[in-house]
XYZ file of C-alpha atoms in Angstrom:
650
model
C 92.948 192.338 64.545
C 93.024 194.715 61.582
C 95.961 197.035 60.905
C 95.307 200.690 61.681
C 92.579 200.093 64.247
C 89.656 202.515 64.211
C 90.999 205.420 62.175
C 88.800 208.329 61.163
C 89.164 210.949 58.495
C 88.595 214.320 60.136
C 87.855 217.616 58.446
C 88.257 220.736 60.565
C 86.511 223.897 59.304
C 87.876 227.064 60.916
C 89.029 230.616 60.238
C 92.483 231.184 58.742
C 93.590 233.108 61.842
C 93.080 229.990 63.992
C 95.075 227.589 61.804
C 98.363 227.905 63.794
C 96.532 227.300 67.075
C 94.687 224.312 65.601
C 97.943 222.795 64.345
C 99.584 223.173 67.760
C 96.532 221.772 69.588
C 96.356 218.699 67.353
C 100.135 218.226 67.608
C 99.765 217.797 71.376
C 97.798 214.597 70.702
C 100.619 212.860 68.805
C 97.751 211.221 66.908
C 96.772 213.530 64.018
C 98.366 212.914 60.612
C 97.638 215.623 57.985
C 96.333 214.386 54.634
C 97.360 216.571 51.677
C 95.369 214.471 49.183
C 96.515 214.907 45.602
C 98.093 218.294 46.355
C 95.472 220.214 44.338
C 92.889 222.549 45.907
C 89.399 221.125 46.119
C 86.424 222.843 44.602
C 85.712 226.107 46.390
C 89.270 226.568 47.668
C 92.094 228.466 45.998
C 95.125 228.558 48.352
C 97.188 226.561 50.827
C 97.693 228.700 53.950
C 99.914 226.065 55.557
C 102.579 226.652 52.907
C 102.740 230.319 53.869
C 104.164 229.226 57.217
C 106.591 226.670 55.811
C 109.161 228.990 54.278
C 109.044 231.389 57.218
C 109.343 228.697 59.906
C 111.814 226.542 57.954
C 114.218 229.430 57.339
C 113.871 230.604 60.931
C 114.707 227.142 62.238
C 117.745 226.996 59.956
C 119.020 230.362 61.231
C 118.404 229.388 64.842
C 120.150 226.014 64.589
C 123.258 227.577 63.054
C 123.367 230.299 65.720
C 122.745 227.828 68.542
C 125.423 225.435 67.261
C 128.060 228.188 67.373
C 126.956 229.704 70.697
C 125.776 226.557 72.492
C 128.080 226.886 75.523
C 127.266 230.505 76.514
C 123.575 229.928 75.745
C 123.447 226.997 78.192
C 124.124 229.426 81.055
C 121.012 231.508 80.366
C 117.897 231.149 82.551
C 114.742 229.721 80.973
C 112.614 232.594 79.639
C 108.852 232.759 80.307
C 106.645 230.780 77.936
C 105.288 232.785 74.979
C 101.574 233.438 74.639
C 99.296 232.063 71.888
C 99.608 235.290 69.887
C 103.273 234.458 69.239
C 102.148 231.952 66.587
C 100.556 234.633 64.427
C 102.142 234.819 61.009
C 103.077 238.479 61.447
C 104.946 237.645 64.673
C 106.694 234.688 63.002
C 107.774 236.926 60.128
C 109.143 239.520 62.576
C 111.148 236.816 64.335
C 112.415 235.545 60.964
C 113.731 239.044 60.142
C 115.381 239.304 63.585
C 117.087 235.944 63.133
C 118.345 236.865 59.665
C 119.911 240.037 61.056
C 121.327 238.100 63.999
C 122.934 235.579 61.663
C 124.513 238.400 59.648
C 126.416 239.272 62.836
C 126.945 235.773 64.272
C 128.057 234.516 60.860
C 131.123 236.748 61.228
C 131.943 234.917 64.453
C 131.690 231.630 62.580
C 134.090 232.872 59.881
C 136.635 234.008 62.474
C 136.280 230.725 64.361
C 136.885 228.728 61.195
C 140.032 230.759 60.484
C 141.376 230.147 63.999
C 140.560 226.435 63.820
C 142.300 226.115 60.468
C 145.422 227.855 61.744
C 145.410 225.647 64.852
C 145.261 222.545 62.668
C 148.146 223.856 60.594
C 150.126 224.630 63.756
C 149.559 221.112 65.103
C 150.747 219.654 61.822
C 153.928 221.770 62.025
C 154.526 220.535 65.575
C 154.135 216.966 64.359
C 156.636 217.587 61.549
C 159.091 219.176 63.988
C 158.759 216.160 66.309
C 159.643 213.882 63.409
C 162.898 215.846 62.952
C 163.734 215.839 66.646
C 167.159 214.531 67.648
C 168.958 215.455 64.417
C 170.115 218.891 65.724
C 169.878 220.584 62.332
C 169.647 224.098 61.021
C 166.466 223.456 59.080
C 166.808 226.668 57.138
C 169.959 225.357 55.474
C 168.017 222.399 54.092
C 165.875 224.790 52.016
C 168.976 226.300 50.340
C 170.033 224.613 47.080
C 173.462 222.953 47.090
C 175.328 222.632 43.842
C 177.322 219.508 44.613
C 175.470 218.035 47.618
C 172.140 216.261 47.875
C 170.531 216.104 51.352
C 167.533 213.976 52.247
C 165.725 213.483 55.602
C 163.499 210.564 56.415
C 162.544 207.601 58.571
C 163.964 204.120 58.272
C 163.216 200.968 60.314
C 165.849 200.763 63.038
C 166.595 197.130 62.225
C 167.555 198.184 58.663
C 169.765 201.090 59.727
C 173.143 199.298 59.588
C 172.338 197.633 56.269
C 171.349 201.012 54.843
C 174.589 202.579 56.090
C 176.701 199.941 54.295
C 174.650 200.106 51.094
C 174.902 203.908 50.990
C 178.675 203.791 51.529
C 179.044 201.568 48.464
C 177.027 204.115 46.453
C 179.024 207.141 47.613
C 176.505 208.407 50.211
C 176.732 208.880 53.976
C 174.317 209.037 56.893
C 175.293 212.412 58.347
C 172.967 212.486 61.349
C 171.016 209.775 63.149
C 168.360 209.789 65.871
C 167.729 206.211 66.945
C 164.275 205.122 68.130
C 163.026 201.619 69.018
C 161.160 201.123 65.747
C 161.841 204.023 63.304
C 165.031 206.073 63.274
C 165.430 209.542 61.773
C 168.352 209.958 59.400
C 169.952 212.735 57.362
C 171.555 211.374 54.187
C 174.107 213.341 52.149
C 176.077 212.701 49.000
C 176.257 213.467 45.266
C 173.203 214.558 43.317
C 170.206 212.244 43.572
C 170.376 209.224 41.274
C 168.188 206.270 40.404
C 170.660 204.024 42.257
C 170.135 206.024 45.476
C 166.362 205.738 45.209
C 166.550 201.953 44.756
C 168.732 201.597 47.857
C 166.345 203.731 49.933
C 163.281 201.793 48.748
C 164.939 198.489 49.618
C 165.569 199.722 53.181
C 161.961 200.922 53.707
C 162.972 204.600 53.738
C 160.149 207.159 54.245
C 161.042 210.676 53.158
C 160.005 213.596 55.413
C 158.896 216.928 53.966
C 160.340 220.025 55.591
C 157.713 222.805 55.719
C 158.642 226.214 54.363
C 158.033 227.654 57.859
C 161.134 225.872 59.148
C 163.891 228.446 58.361
C 166.027 228.175 61.513
C 167.469 225.684 63.941
C 165.040 223.226 65.553
C 165.029 225.094 68.888
C 164.267 228.441 67.220
C 161.474 226.865 65.145
C 159.928 225.406 68.316
C 160.001 228.870 69.945
C 158.331 230.384 66.871
C 155.570 227.764 66.990
C 155.007 228.449 70.692
C 154.663 232.175 69.958
C 152.131 231.484 67.199
C 150.205 229.241 69.618
C 150.002 232.104 72.125
C 148.789 234.521 69.434
C 146.047 232.127 68.356
C 144.950 231.597 71.967
C 144.719 235.378 72.385
C 142.585 235.661 69.248
C 140.364 232.826 70.493
C 139.935 234.601 73.830
C 138.934 237.829 72.109
C 136.447 235.945 69.920
C 134.962 234.183 72.981
C 134.524 237.570 74.676
C 132.781 238.990 71.598
C 130.426 236.011 71.403
C 129.705 236.200 75.144
C 128.900 239.906 74.797
C 126.461 239.142 71.965
C 124.808 236.420 74.053
C 124.520 238.779 77.046
C 122.733 241.308 74.858
C 120.614 238.991 72.696
C 120.580 235.525 74.286
C 117.291 235.895 76.148
C 115.564 237.111 72.983
C 117.048 234.158 71.055
C 115.776 231.606 73.589
C 112.316 233.189 73.556
C 112.288 232.787 69.783
C 113.345 229.139 70.255
C 110.259 228.504 72.373
C 108.047 230.029 69.694
C 109.719 227.993 66.956
C 109.293 224.791 68.971
C 105.568 225.537 69.150
C 105.439 226.453 65.468
C 107.442 223.430 64.264
C 104.313 221.210 63.897
C 102.966 223.667 61.313
C 105.670 222.446 58.920
C 103.770 219.171 58.668
C 100.486 220.759 57.620
C 101.580 221.891 54.163
C 98.793 221.308 51.632
C 96.527 219.513 54.099
C 95.051 222.955 54.848
C 93.102 224.719 52.074
C 91.472 228.118 52.205
C 89.256 230.562 50.372
C 89.450 233.981 51.903
C 89.262 233.579 55.670
C 87.544 230.170 55.562
C 90.011 227.286 56.008
C 89.706 223.520 55.956
C 92.238 221.125 57.535
C 92.046 217.424 56.641
C 93.797 214.466 58.189
C 93.567 211.123 59.935
C 92.929 210.609 63.635
C 92.401 207.532 65.824
C 88.795 207.363 67.002
C 89.751 207.145 70.688
C 91.477 210.547 70.396
C 88.435 212.371 68.998
C 87.112 213.613 72.382
C 90.560 214.905 73.326
C 90.939 216.588 69.954
C 87.651 218.454 70.332
C 88.499 219.468 73.912
C 91.899 220.855 72.884
C 90.408 222.740 69.963
C 87.768 224.285 72.219
C 90.484 225.409 74.630
C 92.832 226.929 72.045
C 90.788 228.291 69.119
C 89.400 231.817 69.363
C 86.595 231.429 66.818
C 83.851 228.855 66.139
C 84.878 225.701 64.298
C 83.300 222.561 62.908
C 84.980 219.164 63.316
C 83.600 216.443 61.043
C 84.684 212.808 61.046
C 83.912 209.593 59.209
C 85.420 206.108 58.756
C 87.679 205.667 55.708
C 86.125 204.369 52.514
C 87.483 201.113 51.008
C 89.040 202.985 48.087
C 90.918 205.180 50.604
C 92.547 202.272 52.457
C 95.928 202.537 50.648
C 96.180 206.202 51.744
C 95.158 205.717 55.391
C 98.231 205.858 57.670
C 98.707 202.899 59.995
C 99.793 203.693 63.598
C 102.313 201.339 65.221
C 101.265 198.794 67.795
C 100.740 200.248 71.264
C 100.894 196.980 73.172
C 104.340 196.896 74.842
C 104.869 193.184 74.106
C 103.783 193.411 70.467
C 105.521 196.707 69.637
C 109.054 195.279 69.112
C 107.672 192.590 66.792
C 105.615 195.242 64.988
C 108.834 197.172 64.306
C 110.357 194.014 62.818
C 107.263 193.646 60.626
C 107.787 197.210 59.397
C 111.314 196.301 58.312
C 109.568 194.265 55.627
C 106.903 196.893 54.980
C 104.015 198.797 56.507
C 100.723 196.868 56.524
C 97.930 198.403 54.509
C 95.053 199.833 56.526
C 92.235 197.317 56.934
C 94.470 194.262 56.465
C 94.798 191.719 59.241
C 97.644 193.013 61.393
C 100.530 190.521 60.987
C 102.141 191.528 64.301
C 100.281 188.987 66.424
C 100.945 186.126 63.988
C 104.588 187.158 63.680
C 104.973 187.239 67.474
C 103.409 183.806 67.973
C 105.174 182.055 65.080
C 108.558 183.657 65.866
C 108.464 182.421 69.470
C 107.240 178.940 68.522
C 109.884 178.462 65.837
C 112.595 179.747 68.170
C 111.510 177.209 70.752
C 111.470 174.372 68.187
C 114.936 175.239 66.901
C 116.522 176.179 70.249
C 114.700 174.002 72.788
C 116.591 173.941 76.088
C 115.174 174.503 79.568
C 118.372 175.909 81.083
C 119.476 178.150 78.225
C 115.935 179.441 77.754
C 115.780 180.300 81.461
C 119.005 182.310 81.061
C 117.376 184.343 78.271
C 114.311 185.013 80.434
C 116.383 186.051 83.463
C 118.629 188.321 81.383
C 115.592 189.962 79.811
C 113.906 190.598 83.163
C 117.037 191.702 85.040
C 118.251 194.101 82.330
C 114.890 195.229 80.956
C 115.695 198.903 81.575
C 118.838 198.646 79.433
C 117.452 196.294 76.810
C 114.349 198.406 76.193
C 112.474 197.097 73.156
C 114.650 193.964 73.070
C 113.146 192.764 76.352
C 109.874 191.242 75.019
C 111.528 189.230 72.195
C 114.243 187.959 74.543
C 111.808 186.956 77.313
C 109.212 185.390 74.996
C 111.825 183.511 72.960
C 113.423 182.278 76.179
C 110.057 181.103 77.501
C 109.405 179.206 74.249
C 112.868 177.656 74.495
C 112.070 176.513 78.040
C 108.772 174.969 76.904
C 110.407 172.949 74.141
C 113.301 172.142 76.454
C 110.764 170.339 78.646
C 109.404 168.539 75.580
C 112.921 167.547 74.473
C 114.217 166.814 77.996
C 117.242 169.118 77.556
C 118.824 171.267 80.301
C 122.017 173.075 79.212
C 122.440 170.325 76.632
C 122.147 167.523 79.224
C 119.398 165.071 78.266
C 119.403 162.761 81.304
C 118.636 165.226 84.096
C 114.892 165.329 83.358
C 112.557 162.989 81.567
C 111.354 164.492 78.234
C 107.636 165.162 77.954
C 107.925 164.123 74.299
C 111.307 163.062 72.870
C 114.805 164.266 72.005
C 115.198 165.521 68.398
C 118.104 163.110 67.744
C 116.052 160.118 68.839
C 114.140 160.225 65.533
C 115.493 162.779 63.023
C 113.113 161.628 60.266
C 110.123 162.299 62.508
C 111.460 165.801 63.317
C 111.794 166.555 59.603
C 108.223 165.389 59.063
C 106.898 167.633 61.835
C 108.882 170.586 60.477
C 107.378 170.025 57.024
C 103.899 169.794 58.561
C 104.544 173.052 60.415
C 105.541 174.687 57.129
C 102.377 173.465 55.395
C 100.269 174.816 58.263
C 102.124 178.147 58.274
C 101.730 178.615 54.515
C 98.057 177.585 54.700
C 97.361 180.096 57.448
C 99.173 182.802 55.475
C 97.064 182.037 52.406
C 93.862 182.132 54.466
C 94.857 185.543 55.827
C 95.590 186.716 52.263
C 92.116 185.575 51.153
C 90.490 187.381 54.088
C 92.457 190.542 53.297
C 91.236 190.501 49.678
C 87.656 189.995 50.841
C 87.977 192.898 53.285
C 89.123 195.018 50.347
C 86.092 193.758 48.374
C 88.472 192.200 45.843
C 86.637 188.948 45.068
C 88.760 188.180 42.000
C 91.974 188.490 43.997
C 90.542 186.340 46.802
C 89.782 183.574 44.300
C 92.623 183.692 41.774
C 95.658 185.404 43.348
C 98.814 183.373 43.941
C 97.577 182.989 47.535
C 93.872 182.850 46.616
C 91.281 180.132 47.115
C 92.064 178.082 44.006
C 95.823 178.284 44.604
C 95.348 177.129 48.187
C 93.084 174.238 47.107
C 95.674 173.244 44.493
C 98.432 173.291 47.136
C 96.530 171.347 49.804
C 95.240 168.718 47.353
C 98.759 168.225 46.024
C 100.138 167.917 49.579
C 97.383 165.474 50.518
C 97.942 163.350 47.431
C 101.709 163.214 47.941
C 101.210 162.290 51.590
C 99.036 159.380 50.472
C 101.739 158.265 48.066
C 104.344 158.453 50.828
C 102.144 156.293 53.058
C 101.705 153.718 50.290
C 97.979 154.478 49.819
C 98.374 156.081 46.396
C 97.187 159.492 45.239
C 93.660 159.764 46.672
C 90.979 160.264 43.968
C 89.351 163.141 45.874
C 92.699 164.930 46.116
C 93.316 164.341 42.394
C 89.856 165.716 41.493
C 90.367 168.860 43.603
C 93.843 169.280 42.129
C 92.572 169.142 38.545
C 89.615 171.458 39.231
C 91.777 174.062 40.993
C 94.467 173.810 38.303
C 91.894 174.263 35.534
C 90.278 177.264 37.265
C 93.624 178.958 37.890
C 94.872 178.364 34.336
C 91.568 179.534 32.853
C 91.823 182.773 34.831
C 95.377 183.337 33.597
C 94.238 182.678 30.034
C 91.405 185.201 30.258
C 93.619 187.835 31.871
C 96.229 187.666 29.113
C 95.835 189.670 25.891
C 98.840 188.177 24.096
C 98.555 185.986 20.945
C 97.450 182.388 21.529
C 100.878 180.802 21.418
C 102.450 183.363 23.733
C 99.391 183.227 25.974
C 99.629 179.431 26.329
C 103.343 179.643 27.156
C 102.677 182.360 29.758
C 99.942 180.308 31.418
C 102.167 177.232 31.621
C 105.131 179.155 33.024
C 103.081 180.994 35.671
C 101.321 177.790 36.734
C 104.640 175.942 36.985
C 106.111 178.856 38.938
C 103.163 178.756 41.359
C 103.583 175.029 42.065
C 107.373 175.236 42.396
C 106.996 178.260 44.687
C 104.692 176.364 47.029
C 107.096 173.413 47.143
C 110.202 175.520 47.737
C 108.439 177.507 50.457
C 107.355 174.294 52.159
C 110.803 172.696 51.984
C 112.349 175.841 53.494
C 110.728 174.918 56.799
C 112.891 171.802 57.028
C 115.494 174.111 58.529
C 113.320 174.206 61.679
C 114.120 170.525 62.230
C 117.683 170.942 60.980
C 118.485 173.553 63.607
C 116.821 171.554 66.389
C 119.106 168.643 65.449
C 122.070 170.987 65.128
C 121.427 172.334 68.627
C 121.659 168.841 70.103
C 124.745 168.027 68.020
C 126.541 171.164 69.246
C 125.747 170.249 72.830
C 127.166 166.756 72.273
C 130.336 168.264 70.799
C 130.765 170.500 73.842
C 130.364 167.570 76.241
C 132.810 165.504 74.196
C 135.437 168.252 74.485
C 134.717 168.724 78.181
C 135.194 164.997 78.825
C 138.743 165.240 77.519
C 139.594 167.651 80.364
C 139.801 167.227 84.118
C 138.878 169.400 87.061
C 138.316 173.085 86.426
C 138.955 172.732 82.699
C 135.975 170.382 82.390
C 133.553 172.843 83.974
C 135.091 175.827 82.213
C 134.531 174.127 78.857
C 130.897 173.415 79.752
C 130.244 177.039 80.751
C 132.029 178.570 77.756
C 130.448 176.044 75.400
C 126.945 176.900 76.590
C 127.712 180.616 76.253
C 128.959 179.985 72.727
C 125.755 178.115 71.841
C 123.480 180.762 73.357
C 125.184 183.691 71.644
C 126.170 182.326 68.244
C 123.471 179.750 67.584
C 120.815 181.935 69.199
C 121.628 184.757 66.767
C 121.726 182.404 63.764
C 118.374 180.864 64.713
C 116.782 184.316 65.056
C 118.081 185.293 61.609
C 116.772 182.088 60.042
C 113.351 182.647 61.595
C 113.209 186.171 60.195
C 114.032 184.766 56.786
C 111.170 182.255 57.027
C 108.770 184.932 58.268
C 109.663 187.439 55.560
C 109.993 185.240 52.492
C 107.702 182.291 53.219
C 105.110 184.198 55.226
C 104.848 187.916 54.586
C 105.528 187.694 50.862
C 102.466 185.410 50.591
C 99.781 187.416 52.394
C 101.252 190.814 53.261
C 101.169 193.621 50.666
C 103.615 195.787 52.680
C 102.565 198.901 50.742
C 100.792 200.728 53.566
C 101.418 204.298 54.613
C 103.415 204.932 57.773
C 101.746 207.049 60.448
C 103.640 210.343 60.878
C 101.560 212.556 63.174
C 102.180 216.124 64.209
C 104.022 216.116 67.539
C 104.502 218.712 70.259
C 105.264 218.114 73.931
C 104.830 214.792 75.746
C 102.404 212.202 74.413
C 99.029 212.280 76.212
C 97.519 209.426 78.167
C 94.792 207.573 76.266
C 92.104 205.726 78.274
C 92.316 201.943 77.955
C 88.544 201.760 77.344
C 87.517 205.136 75.926
C 83.871 206.059 76.119
C 81.955 206.486 72.860
C 82.433 210.060 71.738
C 79.375 212.297 71.248
C 78.594 213.933 67.911
C 80.942 216.811 67.192
C 79.446 220.250 66.604
C 80.745 223.751 65.923
C 82.080 225.460 69.003
C 79.318 227.345 70.755
C 76.552 225.659 68.747
C 74.077 223.082 70.141
């Protein structure tokens, strides 16, 4: 399966007056991605009519969003206005609405300024209340604390209650007194008085954990009078807020329906922001280019016929090989492959025309999860959780169910049910019964995975008509032959049969071809060229070996899974009754959550760095279509579309 499917480049020829209607019609498909090209007008064209809409619509949307944010509550009470007609997308109408919104914001912006002032004063009032609460219990005339005293230094603050007596004794030795105290369970408020402030006083206070309190300038009376003043200010602010709410409600009553009608027009015009330089014009003749999936072509023509007022011509063709890097790649539609496709895109977007890595990623992810986390019971829990909570899990459902099913399959092979290995007879063997064999199978899996990745890389280069890359890239034919011959020779050595002559011959031929290609590609002096060839060849061989050895973690985690289960049973055996079963349940939960997450992370690492980096360019272009309204239904087996002609022409 190739990434991007059957994409077509479409070129729509129409009159300038119909461009807004065409943009809205194509946006209903959720399948048309505009193609601006190099951003320069083609021969015969001299302007970009799509850009004329951008500033107008963009500014209008900005005005509307600011107005709606401020007036959201009264606007929610308005009835839904009637839908606007097609003429509302005309540029003259959009400009008129832009002017209305700018004038509306000139008025509503005053509401925003007044609201900000009230909010700021409310925050200040709350801070004063908090400060007054911190001084509660001291029964002070706070105004007196602002007056300077010639021979007396007063200081208010908080001190840990447990340090209060120690502080009292230390202050007495220094000539200071605690004049007022308000005890609390943790922090007590104190008023300290004595001679002018000295360094000795500050050291005593620091040792006791003293926290000084600032007395705001607003506090110029006794605590009770200050509280009454704050209450009066609160009432004044509430009155101002009420008056502002009435003014905003009055504006909404007079203009709200008009504002919501403009919102409907802007929602319809929003897709035009994506057209930009994809539309080019000369006079009234306009051309709109983009990419569209082939199975949407009949729907696109039908929508254009319904919405455009003048004749049009819709041309389409498959992308050329040199255009592949610019062709956007739509995401997977299959519900079971889509979550894995999103994980693939975390590494990068596949280039159009490449073999889609989603299916290989799905298969290898599930198989490796099963190998590393093989348990019939725990896998069944994953499957049941995925099916029971599929509405809440959403896109996580397919990975959870498929990984759980793979875990169940390998649990049967290993004979493991919730870590117990004597309830069922294994179809194969337990990982701990022969760890060396498990490591060998993991290494063989890695060799197969890397080989398949290299084969896919070779096919991708051939599809791109890049014969040199298919032969000599780091994942090309000669590199793959070098790798497999080296693996085969080393396997023979490990078996005691020696390095097979055929493997040695293939190794030398592939090594010579690869090094000769590197030599010819380099333009450096001979000495530097020879050093470069040796380093790159050594790096290639070491890279293959390190990638292969990375797959030993597949066996390591399968052994680790069994070892964790044994540890849980060992702990459970030290307990009796309910404690025994509680340990088994909690231990299995611990394994499923913690080890399950670690295994998934390790698999992603193997997929990204040992798989994708070998055959996946990850430099494709993401598919960002125009969107308006709900996505349409696409037939599962669309009929071949007829040739597309100008509207009204045979």
